[in-house]
Amino acid sequence: MVAQLKTPNLNLTHSLPYTVEGLVQVFTGPHRCFFTTVMAQALRIAGQGTAVLAVQFLKGGINQGHQYPMRLGQNLDWVRCDVRRCIEKADLDELETRSIAQLWQYVQEVVREGRYALVILDELSLAINLGLIPEAEVLTLIDNKPHHLDLIFTGPSMPQRILDIADQITEIRRTQGQ
């Protein structure tokens, strides 16, 4: 037997006696293994009624693009760039370059508008290091984000200037087997 559960509408418009500042969190390490950890956090937060956006700049292959987000549950939008493959090097054609630029513009727009309480930018460091997203624009995004917004950036070799202003840095390491 299957039961349909109705999710209650949460009224989260009450004001708190203090200001809640959003955090800039970084998940980094030598390997590309962050998304599962970050996505678990996103699902937990979205399940509590908070709007979450997860963005994957270098993953493609499913004709998604920011125009067609996957909706996981009621509060989690998941977007990938609209490319036919996963990107590992800066050998992009014009359509791929344009798709990543459009996705980056979309991210900046939704952050500015405050549509989400948490925005995850997966493999952001690789997109920066490949020259696909300007580091200066990421720093501007951080400086101009709504005060309540949490940002999570993932990827190996995160630029030092981003690490310097992050509120929390989680370094993920593999352990040596016995």
XYZ file of C-alpha atoms in Angstrom:
178
model
C 0.000 0.000 0.000
C 1.260 3.477 -0.888
C 0.299 6.555 1.081
C 0.354 10.049 -0.326
C 1.628 12.499 2.237
C 0.595 16.091 2.042
C 3.426 18.444 2.909
C 2.216 21.250 5.154
C 2.708 24.800 3.982
C 5.180 26.334 6.376
C 4.702 29.971 7.260
C 8.272 31.115 7.622
C 7.545 34.817 7.409
C 7.825 35.470 11.130
C 10.666 37.735 12.134
C 13.465 36.709 14.420
C 14.772 38.906 17.234
C 18.220 38.749 15.618
C 19.660 38.895 12.110
C 20.648 35.612 10.475
C 23.615 36.085 8.188
C 24.155 33.672 5.335
C 27.436 31.803 5.162
C 29.915 31.144 2.397
C 30.966 27.511 2.668
C 33.664 25.796 0.611
C 34.060 22.056 0.111
C 37.451 21.337 -1.398
C 40.124 18.694 -1.722
C 42.345 17.040 -4.287
C 39.589 14.881 -5.789
C 36.204 15.533 -7.374
C 33.978 13.900 -4.758
C 31.906 16.652 -3.187
C 28.482 16.567 -4.766
C 27.024 13.690 -2.737
C 27.930 15.354 0.559
C 26.605 18.735 -0.524
C 23.462 17.293 -2.100
C 22.588 15.491 1.137
C 22.750 18.846 2.912
C 20.620 20.438 0.166
C 17.942 17.742 0.442
C 17.802 18.111 4.225
C 17.425 21.891 4.024
C 14.872 21.735 1.191
C 12.901 19.141 3.149
C 12.564 21.683 5.951
C 10.825 24.108 3.584
C 13.770 26.196 2.408
C 14.307 27.046 -1.278
C 17.562 25.541 -2.596
C 19.305 25.766 -5.971
C 22.047 23.293 -6.930
C 24.060 24.224 -10.022
C 26.538 21.993 -11.843
C 28.585 24.007 -14.318
C 30.653 21.189 -15.817
C 28.164 18.329 -15.907
C 26.083 17.958 -19.018
C 24.664 15.288 -21.229
C 20.998 15.514 -20.345
C 19.743 18.591 -22.258
C 18.873 20.379 -19.054
C 20.099 23.965 -19.017
C 18.798 26.587 -16.610
C 15.550 26.798 -18.586
C 14.648 23.220 -17.579
C 15.592 22.678 -13.940
C 14.990 19.340 -12.301
C 12.766 19.759 -9.291
C 13.592 17.407 -6.458
C 10.791 17.635 -3.956
C 9.049 20.953 -3.567
C 11.980 23.187 -2.720
C 15.099 21.933 -4.523
C 15.896 23.001 -8.073
C 18.832 21.255 -9.744
C 20.383 22.763 -12.863
C 23.161 21.626 -15.164
C 24.664 23.463 -18.096
C 23.140 22.663 -21.464
C 26.054 20.775 -23.010
C 26.237 17.273 -24.436
C 29.109 16.077 -22.270
C 30.877 16.509 -18.960
C 33.625 19.105 -19.247
C 37.098 18.313 -17.961
C 39.322 20.614 -20.043
C 39.041 24.072 -21.533
C 38.481 22.600 -25.018
C 34.951 23.946 -25.396
C 33.218 24.827 -28.615
C 31.250 28.061 -29.012
C 27.905 26.537 -27.955
C 29.396 25.041 -24.788
C 31.099 28.314 -23.867
C 27.846 30.198 -24.411
C 25.880 27.666 -22.333
C 28.197 28.042 -19.350
C 28.118 31.845 -19.681
C 24.301 31.780 -19.767
C 24.180 29.518 -16.715
C 26.553 31.856 -14.859
C 24.370 34.859 -15.785
C 21.320 32.955 -14.511
C 23.071 32.200 -11.202
C 24.001 35.858 -10.718
C 20.394 36.886 -11.459
C 18.739 34.470 -9.006
C 21.254 35.347 -6.292
C 20.594 39.062 -6.805
C 16.828 38.468 -6.673
C 17.082 36.404 -3.483
C 14.935 33.569 -4.884
C 16.762 30.917 -2.859
C 18.054 30.633 0.696
C 20.862 28.261 -0.351
C 22.727 28.220 -3.673
C 25.242 25.462 -4.384
C 27.808 25.996 -7.141
C 29.321 22.580 -7.810
C 32.853 22.397 -9.241
C 33.039 26.175 -9.257
C 36.798 26.092 -8.696
C 37.309 24.044 -11.859
C 35.156 26.457 -13.879
C 37.259 29.339 -12.547
C 40.566 27.549 -13.127
C 39.537 26.634 -16.697
C 38.804 30.305 -17.378
C 35.061 29.725 -17.838
C 33.905 31.890 -14.908
C 35.900 34.960 -13.839
C 37.101 34.787 -10.241
C 36.477 38.534 -9.868
C 32.784 37.997 -10.716
C 32.515 35.271 -8.069
C 34.003 37.639 -5.490
C 31.499 40.316 -6.553
C 28.674 37.780 -6.218
C 29.783 37.050 -2.657
C 30.058 40.749 -1.781
C 26.608 41.569 -3.178
C 24.631 38.508 -2.089
C 21.494 39.014 0.019
C 22.426 38.908 3.714
C 20.364 35.763 4.411
C 21.741 33.696 1.498
C 24.013 30.725 2.105
C 26.452 29.892 -0.682
C 28.257 26.571 -1.042
C 31.151 26.287 -3.483
C 32.806 22.973 -4.325
C 35.822 21.829 -6.257
C 39.505 21.035 -6.014
C 42.069 23.849 -6.022
C 39.680 26.551 -4.840
C 41.229 29.978 -5.490
C 42.906 31.418 -2.396
C 40.942 34.697 -2.500
C 37.696 32.720 -2.145
C 39.160 30.617 0.671
C 40.243 33.817 2.432
C 36.669 35.137 2.676
C 34.866 31.827 3.239
C 33.114 31.406 6.571
C 33.655 27.639 6.579
C 36.067 25.428 4.654
C 35.663 21.667 4.586
C 38.586 19.757 3.135
C 37.626 16.282 2.000
C 40.482 13.770 1.933
C 40.698 10.122 1.082
C 42.359 7.918 3.655
C 44.996 5.369 2.811
C 43.721 1.782 2.879
C 45.407 -0.739 5.152
